[in-house]
XYZ file of N, CA and C in Angstrom:
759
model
N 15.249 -15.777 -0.363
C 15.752 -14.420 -0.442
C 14.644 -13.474 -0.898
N 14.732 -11.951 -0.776
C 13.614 -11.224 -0.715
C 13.862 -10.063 -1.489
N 13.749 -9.567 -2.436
C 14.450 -7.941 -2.960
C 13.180 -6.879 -2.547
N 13.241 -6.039 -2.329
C 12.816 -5.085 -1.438
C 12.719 -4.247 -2.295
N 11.178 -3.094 -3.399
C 11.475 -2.380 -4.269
C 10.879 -1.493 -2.979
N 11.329 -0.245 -3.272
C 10.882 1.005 -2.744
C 10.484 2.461 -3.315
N 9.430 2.443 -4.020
C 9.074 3.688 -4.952
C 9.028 4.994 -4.045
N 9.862 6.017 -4.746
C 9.764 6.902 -4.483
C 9.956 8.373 -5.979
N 9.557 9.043 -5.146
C 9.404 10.755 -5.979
C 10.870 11.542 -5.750
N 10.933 12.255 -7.131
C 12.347 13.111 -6.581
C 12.313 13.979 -5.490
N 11.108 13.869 -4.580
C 11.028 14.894 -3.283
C 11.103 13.619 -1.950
N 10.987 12.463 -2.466
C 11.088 11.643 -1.092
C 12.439 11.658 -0.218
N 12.408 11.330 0.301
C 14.096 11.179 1.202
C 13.379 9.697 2.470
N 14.630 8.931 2.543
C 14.047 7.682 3.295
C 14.376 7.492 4.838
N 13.627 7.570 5.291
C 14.285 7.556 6.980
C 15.128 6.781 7.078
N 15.842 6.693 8.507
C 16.784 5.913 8.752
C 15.983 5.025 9.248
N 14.975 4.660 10.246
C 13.822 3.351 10.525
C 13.816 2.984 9.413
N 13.182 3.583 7.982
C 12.899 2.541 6.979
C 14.502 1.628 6.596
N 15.404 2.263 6.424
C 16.541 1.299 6.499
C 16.785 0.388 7.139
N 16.820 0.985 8.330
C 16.796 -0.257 9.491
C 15.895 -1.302 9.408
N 14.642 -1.608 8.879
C 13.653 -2.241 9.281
C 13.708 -3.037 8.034
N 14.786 -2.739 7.319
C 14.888 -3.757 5.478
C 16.309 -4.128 5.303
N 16.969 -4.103 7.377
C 18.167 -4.437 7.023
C 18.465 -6.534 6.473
N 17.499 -7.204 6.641
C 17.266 -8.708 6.142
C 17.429 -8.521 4.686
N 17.008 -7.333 4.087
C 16.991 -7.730 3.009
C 18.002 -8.018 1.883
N 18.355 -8.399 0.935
C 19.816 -8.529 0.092
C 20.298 -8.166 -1.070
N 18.672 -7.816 -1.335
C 18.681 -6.663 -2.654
C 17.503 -5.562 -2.324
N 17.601 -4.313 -2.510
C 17.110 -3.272 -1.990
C 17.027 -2.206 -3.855
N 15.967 -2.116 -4.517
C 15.750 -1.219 -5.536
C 14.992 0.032 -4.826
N 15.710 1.023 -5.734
C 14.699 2.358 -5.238
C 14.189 2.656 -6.844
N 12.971 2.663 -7.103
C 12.198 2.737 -8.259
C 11.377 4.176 -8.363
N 11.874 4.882 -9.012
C 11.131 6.290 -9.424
C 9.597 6.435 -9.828
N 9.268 7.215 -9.182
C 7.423 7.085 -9.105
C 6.784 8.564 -9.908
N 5.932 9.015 -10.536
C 5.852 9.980 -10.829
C 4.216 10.163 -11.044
N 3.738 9.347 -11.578
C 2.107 9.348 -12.108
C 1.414 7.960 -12.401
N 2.154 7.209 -11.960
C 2.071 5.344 -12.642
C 2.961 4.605 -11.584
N 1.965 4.659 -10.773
C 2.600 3.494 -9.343
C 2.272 2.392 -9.971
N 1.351 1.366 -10.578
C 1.046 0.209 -11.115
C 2.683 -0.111 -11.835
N 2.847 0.631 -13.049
C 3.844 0.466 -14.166
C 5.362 0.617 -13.363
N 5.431 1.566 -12.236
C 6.963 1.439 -11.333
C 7.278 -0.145 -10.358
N 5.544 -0.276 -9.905
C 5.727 -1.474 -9.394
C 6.007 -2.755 -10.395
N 5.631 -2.402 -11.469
C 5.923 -3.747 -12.247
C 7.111 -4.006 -12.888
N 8.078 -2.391 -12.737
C 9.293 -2.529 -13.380
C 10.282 -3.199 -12.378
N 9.963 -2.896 -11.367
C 10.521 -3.191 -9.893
C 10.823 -4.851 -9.697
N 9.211 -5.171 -9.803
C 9.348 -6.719 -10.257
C 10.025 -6.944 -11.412
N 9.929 -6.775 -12.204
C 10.819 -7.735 -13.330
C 11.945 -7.205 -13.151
N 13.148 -6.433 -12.176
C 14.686 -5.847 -12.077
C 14.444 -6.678 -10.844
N 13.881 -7.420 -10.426
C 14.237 -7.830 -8.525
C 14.909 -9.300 -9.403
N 15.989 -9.754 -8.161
C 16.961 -10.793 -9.029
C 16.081 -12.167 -7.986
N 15.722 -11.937 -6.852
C 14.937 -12.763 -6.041
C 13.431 -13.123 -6.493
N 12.891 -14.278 -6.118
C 11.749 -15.075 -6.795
C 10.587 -14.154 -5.333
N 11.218 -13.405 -4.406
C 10.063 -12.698 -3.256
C 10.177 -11.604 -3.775
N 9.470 -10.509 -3.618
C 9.812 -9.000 -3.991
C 8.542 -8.456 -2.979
N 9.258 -7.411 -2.006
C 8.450 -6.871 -0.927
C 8.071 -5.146 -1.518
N 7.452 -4.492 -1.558
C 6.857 -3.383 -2.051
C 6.837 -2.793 -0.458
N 7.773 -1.716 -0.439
C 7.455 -0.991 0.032
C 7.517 0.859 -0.473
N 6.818 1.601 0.349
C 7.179 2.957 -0.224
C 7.827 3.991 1.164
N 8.024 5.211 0.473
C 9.212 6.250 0.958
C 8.626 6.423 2.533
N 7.489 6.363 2.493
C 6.771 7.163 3.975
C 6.601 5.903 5.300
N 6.697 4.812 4.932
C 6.729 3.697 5.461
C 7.799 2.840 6.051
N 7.542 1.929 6.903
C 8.647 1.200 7.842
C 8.181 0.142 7.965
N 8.621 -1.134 7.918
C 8.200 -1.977 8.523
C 8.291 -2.311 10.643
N 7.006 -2.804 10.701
C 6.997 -2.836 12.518
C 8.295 -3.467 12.662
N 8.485 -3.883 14.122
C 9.908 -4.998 14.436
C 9.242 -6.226 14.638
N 8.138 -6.375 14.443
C 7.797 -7.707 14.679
C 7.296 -7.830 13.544
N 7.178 -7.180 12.082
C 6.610 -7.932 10.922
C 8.647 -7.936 10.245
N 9.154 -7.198 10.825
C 10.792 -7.645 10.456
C 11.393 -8.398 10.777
N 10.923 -9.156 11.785
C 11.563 -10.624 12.593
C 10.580 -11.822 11.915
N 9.837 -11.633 11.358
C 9.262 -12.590 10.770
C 9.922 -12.628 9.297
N 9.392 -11.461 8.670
C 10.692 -11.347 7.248
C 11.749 -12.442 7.259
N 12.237 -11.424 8.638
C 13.753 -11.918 8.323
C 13.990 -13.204 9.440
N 13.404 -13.522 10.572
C 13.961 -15.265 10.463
C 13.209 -15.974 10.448
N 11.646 -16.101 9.943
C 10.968 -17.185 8.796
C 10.834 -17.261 7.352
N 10.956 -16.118 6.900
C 10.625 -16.355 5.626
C 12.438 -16.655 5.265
N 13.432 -15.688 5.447
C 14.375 -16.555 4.880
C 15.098 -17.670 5.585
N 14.775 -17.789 6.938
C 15.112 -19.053 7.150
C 14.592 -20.385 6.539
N 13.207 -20.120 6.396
C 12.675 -21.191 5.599
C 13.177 -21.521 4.303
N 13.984 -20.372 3.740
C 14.235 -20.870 2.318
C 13.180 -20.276 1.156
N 12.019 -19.248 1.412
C 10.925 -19.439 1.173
C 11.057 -18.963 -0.570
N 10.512 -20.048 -1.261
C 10.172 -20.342 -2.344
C 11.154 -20.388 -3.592
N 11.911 -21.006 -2.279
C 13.398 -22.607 -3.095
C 13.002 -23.796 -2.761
N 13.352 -24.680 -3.389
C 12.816 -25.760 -3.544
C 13.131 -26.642 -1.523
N 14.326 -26.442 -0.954
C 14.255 -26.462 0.324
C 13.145 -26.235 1.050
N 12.282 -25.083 0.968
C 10.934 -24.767 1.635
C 10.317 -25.603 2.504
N 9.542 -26.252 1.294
C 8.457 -27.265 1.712
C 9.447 -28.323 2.809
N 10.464 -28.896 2.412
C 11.251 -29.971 3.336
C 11.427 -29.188 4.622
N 12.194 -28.155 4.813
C 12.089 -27.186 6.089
C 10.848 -27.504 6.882
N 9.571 -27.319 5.959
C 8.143 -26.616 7.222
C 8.040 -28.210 7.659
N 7.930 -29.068 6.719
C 7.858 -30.260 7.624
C 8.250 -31.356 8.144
N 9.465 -30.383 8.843
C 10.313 -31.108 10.027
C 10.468 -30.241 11.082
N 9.689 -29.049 10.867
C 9.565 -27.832 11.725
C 8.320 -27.381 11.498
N 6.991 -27.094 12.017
C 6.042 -26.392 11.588
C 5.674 -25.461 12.296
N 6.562 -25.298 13.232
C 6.408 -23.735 13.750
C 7.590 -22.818 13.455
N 8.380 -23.389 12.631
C 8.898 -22.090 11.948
C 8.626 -21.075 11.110
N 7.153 -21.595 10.380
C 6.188 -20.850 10.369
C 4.751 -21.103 10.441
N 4.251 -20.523 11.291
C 2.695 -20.833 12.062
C 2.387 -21.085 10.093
N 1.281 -21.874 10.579
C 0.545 -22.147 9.330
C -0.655 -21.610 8.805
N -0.846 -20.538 9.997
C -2.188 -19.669 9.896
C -1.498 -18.386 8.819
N 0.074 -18.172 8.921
C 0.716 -17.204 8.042
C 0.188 -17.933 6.160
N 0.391 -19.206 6.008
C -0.368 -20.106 5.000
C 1.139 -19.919 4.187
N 2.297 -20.122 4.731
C 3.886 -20.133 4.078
C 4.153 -21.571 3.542
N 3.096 -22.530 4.344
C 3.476 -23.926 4.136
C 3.391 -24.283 2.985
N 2.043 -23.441 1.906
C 1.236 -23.687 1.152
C 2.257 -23.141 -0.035
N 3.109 -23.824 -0.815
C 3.302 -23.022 -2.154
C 2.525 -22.965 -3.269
N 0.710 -22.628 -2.909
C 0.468 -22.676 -3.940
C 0.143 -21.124 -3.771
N 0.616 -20.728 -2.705
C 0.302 -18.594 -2.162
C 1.286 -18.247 -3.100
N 1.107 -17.255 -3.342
C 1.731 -16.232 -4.358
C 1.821 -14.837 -4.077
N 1.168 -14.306 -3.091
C 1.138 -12.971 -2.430
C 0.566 -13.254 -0.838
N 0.987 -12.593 -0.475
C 0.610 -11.757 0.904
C 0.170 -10.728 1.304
N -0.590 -10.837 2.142
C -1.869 -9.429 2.547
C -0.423 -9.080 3.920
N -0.295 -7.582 4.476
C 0.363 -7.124 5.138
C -0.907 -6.108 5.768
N -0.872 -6.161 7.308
C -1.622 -4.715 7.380
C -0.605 -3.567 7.662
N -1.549 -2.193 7.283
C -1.027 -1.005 7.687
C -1.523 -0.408 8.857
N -1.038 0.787 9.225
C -1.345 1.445 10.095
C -0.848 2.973 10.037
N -1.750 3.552 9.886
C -1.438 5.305 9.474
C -1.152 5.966 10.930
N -0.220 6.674 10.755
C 0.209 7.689 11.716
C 0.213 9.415 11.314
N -0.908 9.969 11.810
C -1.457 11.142 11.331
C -1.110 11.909 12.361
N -0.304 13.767 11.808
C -0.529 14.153 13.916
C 0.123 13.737 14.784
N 0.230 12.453 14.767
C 1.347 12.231 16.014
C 0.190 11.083 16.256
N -0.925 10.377 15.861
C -1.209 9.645 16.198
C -1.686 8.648 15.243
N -1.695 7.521 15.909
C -2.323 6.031 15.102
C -3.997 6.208 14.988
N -4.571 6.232 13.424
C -5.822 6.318 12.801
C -6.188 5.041 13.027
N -7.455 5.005 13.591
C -8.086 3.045 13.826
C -8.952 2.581 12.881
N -9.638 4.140 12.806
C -11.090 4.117 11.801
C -10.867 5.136 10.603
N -12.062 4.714 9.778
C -12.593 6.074 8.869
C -11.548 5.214 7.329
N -10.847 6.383 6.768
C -10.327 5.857 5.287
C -9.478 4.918 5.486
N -9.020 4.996 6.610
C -7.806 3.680 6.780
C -7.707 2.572 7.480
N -9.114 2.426 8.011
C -9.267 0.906 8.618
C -9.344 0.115 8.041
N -9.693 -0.347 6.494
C -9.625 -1.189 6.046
C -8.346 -1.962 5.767
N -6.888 -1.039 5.728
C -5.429 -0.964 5.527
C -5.234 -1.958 6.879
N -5.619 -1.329 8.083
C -5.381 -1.566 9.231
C -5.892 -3.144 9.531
N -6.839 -3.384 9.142
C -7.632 -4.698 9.272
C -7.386 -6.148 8.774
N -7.752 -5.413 6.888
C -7.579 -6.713 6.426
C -6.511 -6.851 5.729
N -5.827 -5.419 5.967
C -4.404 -5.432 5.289
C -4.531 -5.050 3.903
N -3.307 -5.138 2.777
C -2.716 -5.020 1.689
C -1.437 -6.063 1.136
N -1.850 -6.168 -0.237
C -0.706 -7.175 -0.698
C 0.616 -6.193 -1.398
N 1.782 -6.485 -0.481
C 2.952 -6.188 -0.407
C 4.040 -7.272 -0.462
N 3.646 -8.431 -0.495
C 4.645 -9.231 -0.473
C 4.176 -10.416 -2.092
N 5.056 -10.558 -3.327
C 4.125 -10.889 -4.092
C 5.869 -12.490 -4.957
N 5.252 -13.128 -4.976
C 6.180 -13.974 -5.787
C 6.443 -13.383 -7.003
N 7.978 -13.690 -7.830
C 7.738 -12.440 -8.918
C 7.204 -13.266 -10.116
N 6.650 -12.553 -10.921
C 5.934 -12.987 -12.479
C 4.743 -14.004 -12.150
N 4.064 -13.674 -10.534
C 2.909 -14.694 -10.693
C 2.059 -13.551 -10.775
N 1.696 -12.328 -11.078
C 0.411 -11.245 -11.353
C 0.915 -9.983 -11.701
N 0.478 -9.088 -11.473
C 1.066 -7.754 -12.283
C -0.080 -6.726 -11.500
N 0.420 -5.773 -11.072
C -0.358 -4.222 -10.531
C -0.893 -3.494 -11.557
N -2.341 -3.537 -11.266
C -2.775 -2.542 -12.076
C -3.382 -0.907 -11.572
N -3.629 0.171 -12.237
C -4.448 1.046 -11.810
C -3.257 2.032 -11.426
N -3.403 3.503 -12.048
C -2.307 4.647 -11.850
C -2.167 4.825 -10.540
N -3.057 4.644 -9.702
C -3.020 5.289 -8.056
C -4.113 4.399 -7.567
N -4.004 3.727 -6.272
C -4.898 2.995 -5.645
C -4.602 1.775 -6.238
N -3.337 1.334 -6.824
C -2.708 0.073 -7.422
C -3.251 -1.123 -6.698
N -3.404 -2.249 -7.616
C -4.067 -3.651 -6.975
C -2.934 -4.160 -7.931
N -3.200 -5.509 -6.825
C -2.169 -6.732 -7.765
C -3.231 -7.521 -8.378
N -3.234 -8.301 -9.158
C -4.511 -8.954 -10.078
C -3.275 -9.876 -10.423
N -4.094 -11.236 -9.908
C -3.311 -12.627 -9.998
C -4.344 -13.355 -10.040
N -4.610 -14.918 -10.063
C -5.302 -15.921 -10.032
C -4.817 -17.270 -8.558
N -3.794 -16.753 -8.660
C -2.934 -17.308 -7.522
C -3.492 -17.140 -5.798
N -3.936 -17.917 -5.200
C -4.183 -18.184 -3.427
C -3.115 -16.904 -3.236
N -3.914 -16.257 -1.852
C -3.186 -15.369 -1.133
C -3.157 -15.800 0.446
N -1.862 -15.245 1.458
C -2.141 -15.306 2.710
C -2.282 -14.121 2.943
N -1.962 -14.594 4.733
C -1.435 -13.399 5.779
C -0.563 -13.038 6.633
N 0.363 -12.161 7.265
C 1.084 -12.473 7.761
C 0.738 -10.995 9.154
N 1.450 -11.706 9.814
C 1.559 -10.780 11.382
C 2.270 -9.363 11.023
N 1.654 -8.392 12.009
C 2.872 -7.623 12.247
C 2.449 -6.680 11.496
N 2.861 -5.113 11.604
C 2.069 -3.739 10.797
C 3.452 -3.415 10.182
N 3.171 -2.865 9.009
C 3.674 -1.671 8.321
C 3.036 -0.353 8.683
N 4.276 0.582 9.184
C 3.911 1.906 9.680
C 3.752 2.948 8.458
N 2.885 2.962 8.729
C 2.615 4.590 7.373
C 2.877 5.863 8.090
N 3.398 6.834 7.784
C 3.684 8.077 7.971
C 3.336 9.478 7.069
N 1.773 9.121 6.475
C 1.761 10.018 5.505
C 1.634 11.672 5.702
N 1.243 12.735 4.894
C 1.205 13.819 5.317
C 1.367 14.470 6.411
N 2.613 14.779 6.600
C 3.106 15.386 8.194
C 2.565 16.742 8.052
N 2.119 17.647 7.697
C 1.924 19.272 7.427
C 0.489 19.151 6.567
N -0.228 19.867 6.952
C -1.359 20.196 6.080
C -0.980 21.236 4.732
N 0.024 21.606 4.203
C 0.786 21.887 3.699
C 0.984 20.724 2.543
N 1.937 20.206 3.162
C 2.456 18.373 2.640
C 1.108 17.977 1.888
N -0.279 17.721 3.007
C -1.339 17.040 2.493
C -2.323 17.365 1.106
N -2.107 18.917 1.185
C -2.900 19.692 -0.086
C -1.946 19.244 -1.123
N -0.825 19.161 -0.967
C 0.007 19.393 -2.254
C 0.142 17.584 -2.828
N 0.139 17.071 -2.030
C -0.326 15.315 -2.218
C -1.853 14.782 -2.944
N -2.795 15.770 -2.411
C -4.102 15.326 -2.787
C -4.554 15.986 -4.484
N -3.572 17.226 -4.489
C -3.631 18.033 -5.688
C -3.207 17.046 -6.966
N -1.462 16.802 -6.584
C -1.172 15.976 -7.176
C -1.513 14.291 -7.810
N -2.660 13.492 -6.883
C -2.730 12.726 -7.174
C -4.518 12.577 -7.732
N -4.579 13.315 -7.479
C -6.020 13.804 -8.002
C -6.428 14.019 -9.731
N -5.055 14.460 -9.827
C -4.824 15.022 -10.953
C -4.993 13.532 -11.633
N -3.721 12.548 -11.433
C -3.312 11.716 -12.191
C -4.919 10.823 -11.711
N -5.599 10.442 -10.811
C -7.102 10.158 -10.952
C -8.115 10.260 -11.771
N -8.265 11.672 -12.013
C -9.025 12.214 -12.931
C -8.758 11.559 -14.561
N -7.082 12.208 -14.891
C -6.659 11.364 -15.721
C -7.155 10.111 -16.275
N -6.749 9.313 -15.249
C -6.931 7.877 -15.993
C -8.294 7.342 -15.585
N -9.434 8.101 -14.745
C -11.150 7.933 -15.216
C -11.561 8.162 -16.448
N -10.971 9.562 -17.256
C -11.141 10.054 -18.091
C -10.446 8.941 -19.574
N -9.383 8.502 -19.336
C -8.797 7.937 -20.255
C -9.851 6.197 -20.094
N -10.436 6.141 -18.935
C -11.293 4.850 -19.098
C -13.123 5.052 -19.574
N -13.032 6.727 -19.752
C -14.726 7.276 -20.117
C -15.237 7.095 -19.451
N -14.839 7.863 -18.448
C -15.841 7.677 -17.155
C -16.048 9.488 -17.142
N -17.469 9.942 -17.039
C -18.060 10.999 -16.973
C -18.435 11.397 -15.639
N -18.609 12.615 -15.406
C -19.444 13.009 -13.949
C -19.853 14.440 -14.318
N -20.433 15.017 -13.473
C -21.607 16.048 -13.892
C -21.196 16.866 -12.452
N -22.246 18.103 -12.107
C -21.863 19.130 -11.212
C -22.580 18.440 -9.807
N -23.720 17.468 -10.307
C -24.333 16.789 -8.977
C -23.510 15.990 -8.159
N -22.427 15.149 -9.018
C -21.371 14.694 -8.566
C -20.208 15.344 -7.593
N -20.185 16.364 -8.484
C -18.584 17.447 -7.589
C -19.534 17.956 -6.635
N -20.597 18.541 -6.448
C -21.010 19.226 -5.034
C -21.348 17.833 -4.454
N -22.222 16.525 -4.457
C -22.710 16.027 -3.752
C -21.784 14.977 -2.795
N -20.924 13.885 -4.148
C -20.160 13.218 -4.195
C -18.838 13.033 -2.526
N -18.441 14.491 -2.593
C -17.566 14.782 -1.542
C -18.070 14.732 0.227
N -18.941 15.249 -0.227
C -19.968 15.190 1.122
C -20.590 13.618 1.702
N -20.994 12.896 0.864
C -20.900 11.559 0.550
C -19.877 11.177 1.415
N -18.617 11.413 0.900
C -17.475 10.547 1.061
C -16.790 11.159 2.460
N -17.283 11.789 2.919
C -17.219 12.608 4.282
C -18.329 11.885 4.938
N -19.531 11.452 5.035
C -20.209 11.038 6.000
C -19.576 9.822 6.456
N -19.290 9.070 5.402
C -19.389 7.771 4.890
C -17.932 7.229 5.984
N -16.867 8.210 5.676
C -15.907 7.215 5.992
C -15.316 8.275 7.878
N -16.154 9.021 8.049
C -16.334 9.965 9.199
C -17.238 9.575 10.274
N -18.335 9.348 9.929
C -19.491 8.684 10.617
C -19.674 7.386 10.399
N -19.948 6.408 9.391
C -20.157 5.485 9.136
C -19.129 4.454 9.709
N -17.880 4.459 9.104
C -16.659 4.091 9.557
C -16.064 4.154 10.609
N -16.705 5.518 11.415
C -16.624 6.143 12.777
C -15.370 6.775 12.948
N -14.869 7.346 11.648
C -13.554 8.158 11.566
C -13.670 9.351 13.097
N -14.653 9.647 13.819
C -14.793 10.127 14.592
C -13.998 10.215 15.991
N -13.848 8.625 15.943
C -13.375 8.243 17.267
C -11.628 8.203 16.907
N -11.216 8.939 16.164
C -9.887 9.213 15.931
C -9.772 10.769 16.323
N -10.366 11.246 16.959
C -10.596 12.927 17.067
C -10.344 13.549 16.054
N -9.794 14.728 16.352
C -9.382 16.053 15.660
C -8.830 15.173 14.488
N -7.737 14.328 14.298
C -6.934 14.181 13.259
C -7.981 13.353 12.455
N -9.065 12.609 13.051
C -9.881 11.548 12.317
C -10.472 12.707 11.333
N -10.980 13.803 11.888
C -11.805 14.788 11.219
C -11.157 15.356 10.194
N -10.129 15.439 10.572
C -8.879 16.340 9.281
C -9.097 15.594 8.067
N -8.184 14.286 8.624
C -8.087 13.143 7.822
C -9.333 13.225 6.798
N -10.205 13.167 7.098
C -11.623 12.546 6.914
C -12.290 13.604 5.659
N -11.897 15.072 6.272
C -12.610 16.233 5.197
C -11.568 16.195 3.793
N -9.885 16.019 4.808
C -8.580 16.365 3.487
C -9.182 15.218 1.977
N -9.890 14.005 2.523
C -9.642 12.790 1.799
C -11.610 13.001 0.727
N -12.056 14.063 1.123
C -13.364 14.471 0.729
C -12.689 15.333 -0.262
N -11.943 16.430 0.128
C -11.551 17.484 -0.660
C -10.898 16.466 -2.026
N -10.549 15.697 -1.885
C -9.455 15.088 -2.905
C -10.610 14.482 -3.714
N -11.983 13.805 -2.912
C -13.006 13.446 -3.882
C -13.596 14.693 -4.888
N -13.264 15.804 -4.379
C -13.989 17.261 -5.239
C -13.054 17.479 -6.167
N -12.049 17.657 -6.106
C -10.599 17.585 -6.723
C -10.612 16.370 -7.701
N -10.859 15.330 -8.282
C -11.075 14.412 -8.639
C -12.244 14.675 -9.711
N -13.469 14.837 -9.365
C -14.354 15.250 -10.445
C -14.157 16.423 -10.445
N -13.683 17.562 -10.002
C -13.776 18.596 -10.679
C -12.636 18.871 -11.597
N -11.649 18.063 -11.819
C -10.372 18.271 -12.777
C -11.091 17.040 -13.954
N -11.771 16.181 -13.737
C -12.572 15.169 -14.467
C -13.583 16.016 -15.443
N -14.263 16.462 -14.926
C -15.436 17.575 -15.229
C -14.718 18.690 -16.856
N -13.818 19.045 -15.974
C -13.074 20.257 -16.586
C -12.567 19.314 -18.321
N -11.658 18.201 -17.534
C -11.029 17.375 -18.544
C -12.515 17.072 -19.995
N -12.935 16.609 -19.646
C -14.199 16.314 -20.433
C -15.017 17.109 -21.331
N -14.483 18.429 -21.021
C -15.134 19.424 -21.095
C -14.699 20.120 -22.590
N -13.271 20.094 -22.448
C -12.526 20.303 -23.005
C -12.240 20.589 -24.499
């Protein structure tokens, strides 16, 4: 069985796809998010009544083919009741073994994403790495804990897999939407650099951003996403200036 947390803000509202696409699931939490995605995700885990707990958030869906796997391998298998292991081997393609489900010594799962910007799917630039090698969203509960206010990691000791199939991201629909996202989380960034003594200077806020514009524009080849790669690419620079310059200020103080 699988409980399904879903963080959201008092401004989120959840599509009807994201419902649909978590209809397998049998417990479903909606967990309030505000400045501490690490600390919502961890409350999430310890209220999920299931030993799986899937992380998802407000802007997101799961594909139909990472939901047919969800939902008829992982709980057909039983996955991580003691049934499990007896299931995979008298069946081992109920789940490919390249997913690594056979193995209970996994404890999380890498999921990839895929951003939908504009009206279109991003390949390159800030979000190929999402796209590629994925993110851990699927985590056994009480084997690690999320750390970090924004840009949350799970930190375990525990083997990880992989599994098929995208999670759809839907972030900033309005350039509107996007300023008021990058403002906001910038903020809580700055924050908790500052609360770890981390300093930066004016060479930083002018240079830093520009940096982070070549880098994940050219380098990354955010380019070959057109117009929206470019948007994408400057909005996610601005948020690096925004970042030390509320850092800067903070320090200053």
């Amino acid at each position: 069985m699988i409980t399904t947390v879903i963080l959201s803000s008092s401004e989120d509202s959840f599509t009807k796809k994201l419902r649909d696409s978590l209809s397998f699931c049998d417990e479903i939490l909606t967990i309030p998010v505000d400045d501490d995605f690490s600390s919502a995700r961890n409350e999430g885990m310890k209220k999920a009544k299931n030993d799986w707990v899937l992380f998802i958030d407000s802007d997101e869906e799961l594909s139909n083919e990472l939901s047919v796997i969800l939902d008829r391998r992982l709980k057909a298998a039983g996955i991580g009741s003691p049934d499990s292991i007896a299931t995979l081997q008298n069946d081992k393609d109920v789940i490919p073994a390249k997913a690594g489900i056979h193995n209970d010594k996994i404890i999380a799962y890498y999921m990839k994403r895929r951003d939908f910007f504009w009206g279109k799917e991003l390949k390159y630039g800030e979000t190929h790495s999402a796209r590629t090698t994925g993110i851990i969203r699927l985590v056994k509960k009480g084997s690690g804990k999320w750390v970090g206010a924004v840009h949350e990691q799970f930190k375990s000791t525990g083997e990880t897999g992989h599994l098929n199939g995208f999670i759809n991201h839907y972030p900033h629909q309005s350039i509107a939407e996007f300023l008021k996202s990058i403002n906001k989380y910038s903020t809580i960034r700055a924050l908790e650099l500052h609360k770890q003594g981390t300093r930066t200077n004016v060479f930083q806020i002018v240079l830093y951003p520009f940096g982070k514009f070549w880098y994940t524009y050219g380098i990354k080849l955010g380019f070959l996403d057109g117009p929206a790669g470019f948007v994408y690419s400057f909005m996610m620079s601005f948020h690096s200036f925004l970042v030390r310059s509320k850092l800067f200020l903070k320090q200053s103080a």
